Every structure is written in C-alpha cells, then in structure tokens.
C-alpha cells in the first residue's frame, strides 16, 4: 500500500520541475516530497495495522518457484527454469488484468491533460474556505501525468492560489485519478478502494490546511 500510494504521488520529474519553476523552488519541492512520503508511510502502516489484505480480491497465480537443484543443474538449466516460471506467472497475471488495464488506458486517453486552469484558479483562491476540500476531490475525474500537471500548478500559484491548495491539486490529480481506480478495481474490493480514497482525500486535506496555515 505504501508503494501504491508513493508511486504516483511522489515523482522525481515533478520534484525537479518544481525546483526550477517560477513561484516554487527548492523549498516547495522539499515540501512536496516530504508530504507525499509521509502520506505513503502512514498509509502503509495503517494497512498493516488494520489487516486490510483481506480486502484484496486478486490472488496471484500459484505457479511454484522452481526449487534449486544446484548440484544437479547447470547454470543454463537454472536460468531456463526461472525464465519459464516468469513467463507463466506474467502471462497468467496479464490474462486476469488486461481488460481493466485497457479500460483504464482508454478513459485516461480520453481525458488526459484536461485541467481547466481558469475554473480552478477562480474557485481555489485564498478567500474560499472550502478550497482545500474542493482541491482534494477535484482530481478524481481529471487525469494528467506530472509533466502535464506542473505547468498547471505554476499557473495556479502565479494567480494567487495558496501553496497548500496547489499541492493538493497536484497530488489528487496524479494519485486518485479515475483511470487508476478502474485498474485497481480488479485487485481491490470496492470497500478497499473506498478506504483508499477516503484516506488519501483526508490526508490531502490535512496537508493543504497545514501548509496554508503556516506558509
């Protein structure tokens, strides 16, 4: 779960783009990395403590890893066994997940890059007390990669959107997008996805309000 959260949430591309971006810089990049890392670590810890593995619906293929017969096998034979095992495991996994991957990719391709900057800057300003909750949930129907979102974040910052709110937009668009949820539906139950979204939205709101209060 920590990996599932941190993988889309913390990006080296976004980090370096924030460092060089007007209106952001090294401090903002450090805040972004630290916030995402803390959210991922706490999410993984909570998943272990609450034993949420029972809410996973996907079970990996049961092909047994080939036993080592080091005294009877040559290195070539050992490598061939491992490659055969990897092939069967990968193929069975793909057969179980391909439809959800295709659906997620199709939806993502249809809405990729659509982030209405003018509308966001209008409703996410410092004078709106509900800007942070709005920012934390508005990313779900949107979809863009980090390289596409960072220019949007820069535009929002230059238009006066508080840093906390802007970072919440960055994290929500990249971490809780609709295509990702569609893919996760194959491996996680609806209840688990609900808990996943609830945790992330709550964490994003906490980060946004905290940063807006202290910066």
mmCIF file of N, CA, C and O in Angstrom, residues 70-136:
data_model
loop_
_atom_site.group_PDB
_atom_site.id
_atom_site.type_symbol
_atom_site.label_atom_id
_atom_site.label_comp_id
_atom_site.label_asym_id
_atom_site.label_seq_id
_atom_site.Cartn_x
_atom_site.Cartn_y
_atom_site.Cartn_z
ATOM 1 N N UNK A 70 20.979 -27.166 -7.137
ATOM 2 C CA UNK A 70 22.272 -26.610 -7.543
ATOM 3 C C UNK A 70 23.298 -27.683 -7.890
ATOM 4 O O UNK A 70 24.168 -27.475 -8.718
ATOM 5 N N UNK A 71 23.181 -28.843 -7.224
ATOM 6 C CA UNK A 71 24.166 -29.877 -7.500
ATOM 7 C C UNK A 71 23.897 -30.626 -8.780
ATOM 8 O O UNK A 71 24.797 -31.278 -9.310
ATOM 9 N N UNK A 72 22.658 -30.574 -9.290
ATOM 10 C CA UNK A 72 22.301 -31.360 -10.471
ATOM 11 C C UNK A 72 22.037 -30.501 -11.701
ATOM 12 O O UNK A 72 21.953 -31.035 -12.794
ATOM 13 N N UNK A 73 21.864 -29.182 -11.518
ATOM 14 C CA UNK A 73 21.535 -28.305 -12.631
ATOM 15 C C UNK A 73 22.723 -27.447 -13.025
ATOM 16 O O UNK A 73 23.481 -26.976 -12.175
ATOM 17 N N UNK A 74 22.840 -27.265 -14.313
ATOM 18 C CA UNK A 74 23.816 -26.290 -14.782
ATOM 19 C C UNK A 74 23.199 -24.901 -14.660
ATOM 20 O O UNK A 74 21.987 -24.737 -14.462
ATOM 21 N N UNK A 75 24.031 -23.878 -14.782
ATOM 22 C CA UNK A 75 23.538 -22.514 -14.704
ATOM 23 C C UNK A 75 22.519 -22.243 -15.815
ATOM 24 O O UNK A 75 21.489 -21.589 -15.587
ATOM 25 N N UNK A 76 22.782 -22.785 -16.992
ATOM 26 C CA UNK A 76 21.863 -22.588 -18.119
ATOM 27 C C UNK A 76 20.495 -23.192 -17.818
ATOM 28 O O UNK A 76 19.457 -22.581 -18.078
ATOM 29 N N UNK A 77 20.476 -24.410 -17.242
ATOM 30 C CA UNK A 77 19.214 -25.049 -16.901
ATOM 31 C C UNK A 77 18.457 -24.264 -15.829
ATOM 32 O O UNK A 77 17.236 -24.133 -15.881
ATOM 33 N N UNK A 78 19.192 -23.749 -14.860
ATOM 34 C CA UNK A 78 18.563 -22.961 -13.793
ATOM 35 C C UNK A 78 17.917 -21.699 -14.361
ATOM 36 O O UNK A 78 16.787 -21.350 -14.017
ATOM 37 N N UNK A 79 18.629 -21.021 -15.251
ATOM 38 C CA UNK A 79 18.104 -19.799 -15.876
ATOM 39 C C UNK A 79 16.876 -20.129 -16.718
ATOM 40 O O UNK A 79 15.878 -19.398 -16.705
ATOM 41 N N UNK A 80 16.914 -21.248 -17.432
ATOM 42 C CA UNK A 80 15.762 -21.651 -18.247
ATOM 43 C C UNK A 80 14.533 -21.914 -17.377
ATOM 44 O O UNK A 80 13.416 -21.531 -17.736
ATOM 45 N N UNK A 81 14.724 -22.561 -16.230
ATOM 46 C CA UNK A 81 13.602 -22.811 -15.315
ATOM 47 C C UNK A 81 13.010 -21.509 -14.799
ATOM 48 O O UNK A 81 11.787 -21.351 -14.723
ATOM 49 N N UNK A 82 13.864 -20.579 -14.431
ATOM 50 C CA UNK A 82 13.392 -19.299 -13.911
ATOM 51 C C UNK A 82 12.657 -18.499 -14.989
ATOM 52 O O UNK A 82 11.629 -17.865 -14.721
ATOM 53 N N UNK A 83 13.170 -18.526 -16.205
ATOM 54 C CA UNK A 83 12.509 -17.822 -17.305
ATOM 55 C C UNK A 83 11.151 -18.446 -17.608
ATOM 56 O O UNK A 83 10.178 -17.733 -17.899
ATOM 57 N N UNK A 84 11.070 -19.783 -17.545
ATOM 58 C CA UNK A 84 9.801 -20.467 -17.779
ATOM 59 C C UNK A 84 8.785 -20.092 -16.694
ATOM 60 O O UNK A 84 7.612 -19.815 -16.981
ATOM 61 N N UNK A 85 9.236 -20.040 -15.450
ATOM 62 C CA UNK A 85 8.365 -19.639 -14.341
ATOM 63 C C UNK A 85 7.896 -18.191 -14.526
ATOM 64 O O UNK A 85 6.706 -17.884 -14.357
ATOM 65 N N UNK A 86 8.811 -17.292 -14.881
ATOM 66 C CA UNK A 86 8.459 -15.880 -15.068
ATOM 67 C C UNK A 86 7.454 -15.716 -16.196
ATOM 68 O O UNK A 86 6.515 -14.910 -16.106
ATOM 69 N N UNK A 87 7.612 -16.489 -17.270
ATOM 70 C CA UNK A 87 6.700 -16.406 -18.398
ATOM 71 C C UNK A 87 5.285 -16.811 -17.990
ATOM 72 O O UNK A 87 4.315 -16.108 -18.281
ATOM 73 N N UNK A 88 5.152 -17.938 -17.300
ATOM 74 C CA UNK A 88 3.830 -18.408 -16.887
ATOM 75 C C UNK A 88 3.179 -17.431 -15.898
ATOM 76 O O UNK A 88 1.983 -17.132 -15.995
ATOM 77 N N UNK A 89 3.965 -16.924 -14.958
ATOM 78 C CA UNK A 89 3.434 -16.002 -13.963
ATOM 79 C C UNK A 89 2.943 -14.716 -14.635
ATOM 80 O O UNK A 89 1.835 -14.228 -14.366
ATOM 81 N N UNK A 90 3.775 -14.159 -15.540
ATOM 82 C CA UNK A 90 3.408 -12.910 -16.205
ATOM 83 C C UNK A 90 2.179 -13.097 -17.101
ATOM 84 O O UNK A 90 1.283 -12.238 -17.139
ATOM 85 N N UNK A 91 2.118 -14.207 -17.817
ATOM 86 C CA UNK A 91 1.009 -14.445 -18.731
ATOM 87 C C UNK A 91 -0.307 -14.630 -17.966
ATOM 88 O O UNK A 91 -1.340 -14.064 -18.350
ATOM 89 N N UNK A 92 -0.287 -15.382 -16.867
ATOM 90 C CA UNK A 92 -1.498 -15.574 -16.077
ATOM 91 C C UNK A 92 -1.962 -14.259 -15.438
ATOM 92 O O UNK A 92 -3.157 -13.987 -15.349
ATOM 93 N N UNK A 93 -1.005 -13.455 -15.001
ATOM 94 C CA UNK A 93 -1.359 -12.151 -14.429
ATOM 95 C C UNK A 93 -1.996 -11.261 -15.483
ATOM 96 O O UNK A 93 -3.015 -10.604 -15.231
ATOM 97 N N UNK A 94 -1.413 -11.230 -16.676
ATOM 98 C CA UNK A 94 -1.951 -10.402 -17.755
ATOM 99 C C UNK A 94 -3.355 -10.848 -18.147
ATOM 100 O O UNK A 94 -4.234 -10.009 -18.395
ATOM 101 N N UNK A 95 -3.601 -12.161 -18.182
ATOM 102 C CA UNK A 95 -4.930 -12.656 -18.544
ATOM 103 C C UNK A 95 -5.989 -12.201 -17.549
ATOM 104 O O UNK A 95 -7.148 -11.977 -17.910
ATOM 105 N N UNK A 96 -5.614 -12.023 -16.302
ATOM 106 C CA UNK A 96 -6.561 -11.589 -15.277
ATOM 107 C C UNK A 96 -6.779 -10.079 -15.275
ATOM 108 O O UNK A 96 -7.832 -9.609 -14.842
ATOM 109 N N UNK A 97 -5.800 -9.317 -15.731
ATOM 110 C CA UNK A 97 -5.854 -7.857 -15.569
ATOM 111 C C UNK A 97 -6.048 -7.080 -16.868
ATOM 112 O O UNK A 97 -6.346 -5.885 -16.818
ATOM 113 N N UNK A 98 -5.914 -7.717 -18.032
ATOM 114 C CA UNK A 98 -5.798 -6.953 -19.281
ATOM 115 C C UNK A 98 -7.009 -6.075 -19.550
ATOM 116 O O UNK A 98 -6.871 -4.936 -20.007
ATOM 117 N N UNK A 99 -8.222 -6.565 -19.264
ATOM 118 C CA UNK A 99 -9.422 -5.790 -19.575
ATOM 119 C C UNK A 99 -9.462 -4.494 -18.763
ATOM 120 O O UNK A 99 -9.774 -3.422 -19.294
ATOM 121 N N UNK A 100 -9.129 -4.589 -17.488
ATOM 122 C CA UNK A 100 -9.147 -3.402 -16.634
ATOM 123 C C UNK A 100 -8.039 -2.427 -17.037
ATOM 124 O O UNK A 100 -8.217 -1.213 -16.950
ATOM 125 N N UNK A 101 -6.898 -2.954 -17.453
ATOM 126 C CA UNK A 101 -5.819 -2.082 -17.917
ATOM 127 C C UNK A 101 -6.239 -1.323 -19.173
ATOM 128 O O UNK A 101 -6.047 -0.110 -19.292
ATOM 129 N N UNK A 102 -6.858 -2.026 -20.122
ATOM 130 C CA UNK A 102 -7.307 -1.394 -21.362
ATOM 131 C C UNK A 102 -8.369 -0.330 -21.070
ATOM 132 O O UNK A 102 -8.321 0.790 -21.610
ATOM 133 N N UNK A 103 -9.347 -0.649 -20.217
ATOM 134 C CA UNK A 103 -10.384 0.326 -19.883
ATOM 135 C C UNK A 103 -9.782 1.560 -19.226
ATOM 136 O O UNK A 103 -10.153 2.699 -19.544
ATOM 137 N N UNK A 104 -8.844 1.351 -18.306
ATOM 138 C CA UNK A 104 -8.194 2.489 -17.655
ATOM 139 C C UNK A 104 -7.427 3.337 -18.635
ATOM 140 O O UNK A 104 -7.472 4.574 -18.582
ATOM 141 N N UNK A 105 -6.722 2.693 -19.560
ATOM 142 C CA UNK A 105 -5.964 3.434 -20.565
ATOM 143 C C UNK A 105 -6.884 4.214 -21.502
ATOM 144 O O UNK A 105 -6.587 5.355 -21.879
ATOM 145 N N UNK A 106 -8.009 3.629 -21.888
ATOM 146 C CA UNK A 106 -8.944 4.316 -22.784
ATOM 147 C C UNK A 106 -9.541 5.552 -22.110
ATOM 148 O O UNK A 106 -9.620 6.629 -22.718
ATOM 149 N N UNK A 107 -9.962 5.393 -20.865
ATOM 150 C CA UNK A 107 -10.512 6.547 -20.141
ATOM 151 C C UNK A 107 -9.438 7.603 -19.939
ATOM 152 O O UNK A 107 -9.677 8.806 -20.123
ATOM 153 N N UNK A 108 -8.235 7.165 -19.568
ATOM 154 C CA UNK A 108 -7.144 8.110 -19.376
ATOM 155 C C UNK A 108 -6.801 8.863 -20.651
ATOM 156 O O UNK A 108 -6.567 10.071 -20.631
ATOM 157 N N UNK A 109 -6.802 8.149 -21.782
ATOM 158 C CA UNK A 109 -6.503 8.808 -23.051
ATOM 159 C C UNK A 109 -7.565 9.831 -23.420
ATOM 160 O O UNK A 109 -7.268 10.885 -24.000
ATOM 161 N N UNK A 110 -8.825 9.537 -23.060
ATOM 162 C CA UNK A 110 -9.922 10.445 -23.414
ATOM 163 C C UNK A 110 -9.867 11.748 -22.637
ATOM 164 O O UNK A 110 -10.227 12.811 -23.159
ATOM 165 N N UNK A 111 -9.418 11.684 -21.379
ATOM 166 C CA UNK A 111 -9.451 12.894 -20.552
ATOM 167 C C UNK A 111 -8.057 13.415 -20.217
ATOM 168 O O UNK A 111 -7.923 14.376 -19.460
ATOM 169 N N UNK A 112 -7.018 12.820 -20.784
ATOM 170 C CA UNK A 112 -5.648 13.195 -20.429
ATOM 171 C C UNK A 112 -5.391 14.671 -20.712
ATOM 172 O O UNK A 112 -5.679 15.181 -21.798
ATOM 173 N N UNK A 113 -4.842 15.342 -19.722
ATOM 174 C CA UNK A 113 -4.421 16.727 -19.896
ATOM 175 C C UNK A 113 -5.515 17.755 -19.727
ATOM 176 O O UNK A 113 -5.237 18.956 -19.781
ATOM 177 N N UNK A 114 -6.758 17.330 -19.515
ATOM 178 C CA UNK A 114 -7.841 18.302 -19.373
ATOM 179 C C UNK A 114 -7.893 18.793 -17.929
ATOM 180 O O UNK A 114 -8.442 18.145 -17.049
ATOM 181 N N UNK A 115 -7.269 19.938 -17.675
ATOM 182 C CA UNK A 115 -7.274 20.562 -16.350
ATOM 183 C C UNK A 115 -7.645 22.029 -16.545
ATOM 184 O O UNK A 115 -6.829 22.818 -16.985
ATOM 185 N N UNK A 116 -8.885 22.417 -16.248
ATOM 186 C CA UNK A 116 -9.346 23.794 -16.500
ATOM 187 C C UNK A 116 -8.736 24.796 -15.524
ATOM 188 O O UNK A 116 -9.258 25.024 -14.426
ATOM 189 N N UNK A 117 -7.641 25.411 -15.924
ATOM 190 C CA UNK A 117 -6.896 26.299 -15.039
ATOM 191 C C UNK A 117 -7.730 27.491 -14.590
ATOM 192 O O UNK A 117 -7.738 27.854 -13.407
ATOM 193 N N UNK A 118 -8.461 28.105 -15.514
ATOM 194 C CA UNK A 118 -9.223 29.298 -15.164
ATOM 195 C C UNK A 118 -10.298 28.989 -14.115
ATOM 196 O O UNK A 118 -10.504 29.753 -13.171
ATOM 197 N N UNK A 119 -10.981 27.866 -14.292
ATOM 198 C CA UNK A 119 -12.022 27.491 -13.325
ATOM 199 C C UNK A 119 -11.396 27.177 -11.967
ATOM 200 O O UNK A 119 -11.911 27.596 -10.916
ATOM 201 N N UNK A 120 -10.270 26.455 -11.969
ATOM 202 C CA UNK A 120 -9.613 26.108 -10.712
ATOM 203 C C UNK A 120 -9.146 27.351 -9.972
ATOM 204 O O UNK A 120 -9.342 27.485 -8.759
ATOM 205 N N UNK A 121 -8.508 28.278 -10.688
ATOM 206 C CA UNK A 121 -7.999 29.489 -10.040
ATOM 207 C C UNK A 121 -9.128 30.352 -9.508
ATOM 208 O O UNK A 121 -8.964 31.069 -8.515
ATOM 209 N N UNK A 122 -10.299 30.267 -10.132
ATOM 210 C CA UNK A 122 -11.450 31.071 -9.698
ATOM 211 C C UNK A 122 -12.003 30.572 -8.366
ATOM 212 O O UNK A 122 -12.375 31.374 -7.495
ATOM 213 N N UNK A 123 -12.050 29.254 -8.189
ATOM 214 C CA UNK A 123 -12.698 28.687 -7.013
ATOM 215 C C UNK A 123 -11.731 28.212 -5.932
ATOM 216 O O UNK A 123 -12.168 27.809 -4.851
ATOM 217 N N UNK A 124 -10.427 28.235 -6.209
ATOM 218 C CA UNK A 124 -9.465 27.726 -5.242
ATOM 219 C C UNK A 124 -8.618 28.825 -4.629
ATOM 220 O O UNK A 124 -7.526 28.565 -4.106
ATOM 221 N N UNK A 125 -9.081 30.051 -4.672
ATOM 222 C CA UNK A 125 -8.327 31.164 -4.127
ATOM 223 C C UNK A 125 -8.292 31.159 -2.608
ATOM 224 O O UNK A 125 -9.015 30.411 -1.938
ATOM 225 N N UNK A 126 -7.451 32.018 -2.041
ATOM 226 C CA UNK A 126 -7.277 32.078 -0.590
ATOM 227 C C UNK A 126 -8.534 32.532 0.129
ATOM 228 O O UNK A 126 -8.691 32.277 1.329
ATOM 229 N N UNK A 127 -9.443 33.213 -0.586
ATOM 230 C CA UNK A 127 -10.666 33.714 0.053
ATOM 231 C C UNK A 127 -11.757 32.650 0.177
ATOM 232 O O UNK A 127 -12.805 32.898 0.766
ATOM 233 N N UNK A 128 -11.521 31.456 -0.366
ATOM 234 C CA UNK A 128 -12.514 30.382 -0.307
ATOM 235 C C UNK A 128 -12.130 29.389 0.787
ATOM 236 O O UNK A 128 -11.162 28.637 0.641
ATOM 237 N N UNK A 129 -12.883 29.335 1.904
ATOM 238 C CA UNK A 129 -12.511 28.415 2.993
ATOM 239 C C UNK A 129 -12.669 26.941 2.614
ATOM 240 O O UNK A 129 -12.137 26.064 3.288
ATOM 241 N N UNK A 130 -13.421 26.669 1.550
ATOM 242 C CA UNK A 130 -13.640 25.291 1.110
ATOM 243 C C UNK A 130 -12.706 24.911 -0.046
ATOM 244 O O UNK A 130 -12.903 23.878 -0.679
ATOM 245 N N UNK A 131 -11.688 25.728 -0.284
ATOM 246 C CA UNK A 131 -10.797 25.478 -1.418
ATOM 247 C C UNK A 131 -10.027 24.166 -1.260
ATOM 248 O O UNK A 131 -9.867 23.408 -2.216
ATOM 249 N N UNK A 132 -9.546 23.880 -0.052
ATOM 250 C CA UNK A 132 -8.747 22.664 0.156
ATOM 251 C C UNK A 132 -9.572 21.393 -0.030
ATOM 252 O O UNK A 132 -9.152 20.481 -0.755
ATOM 253 N N UNK A 133 -10.777 21.265 0.597
ATOM 254 C CA UNK A 133 -11.581 20.067 0.317
ATOM 255 C C UNK A 133 -11.947 19.936 -1.153
ATOM 256 O O UNK A 133 -11.936 18.822 -1.699
ATOM 257 N N UNK A 134 -12.245 21.066 -1.792
ATOM 258 C CA UNK A 134 -12.574 21.020 -3.214
ATOM 259 C C UNK A 134 -11.382 20.534 -4.023
ATOM 260 O O UNK A 134 -11.518 19.699 -4.925
ATOM 261 N N UNK A 135 -10.198 21.037 -3.697
ATOM 262 C CA UNK A 135 -8.991 20.628 -4.416
ATOM 263 C C UNK A 135 -8.677 19.154 -4.209
ATOM 264 O O UNK A 135 -8.164 18.480 -5.103
ATOM 265 N N UNK A 136 -8.997 18.628 -3.014
ATOM 266 C CA UNK A 136 -8.653 17.241 -2.705
ATOM 267 C C UNK A 136 -9.512 16.233 -3.451
ATOM 268 O O UNK A 136 -9.102 15.086 -3.651
#
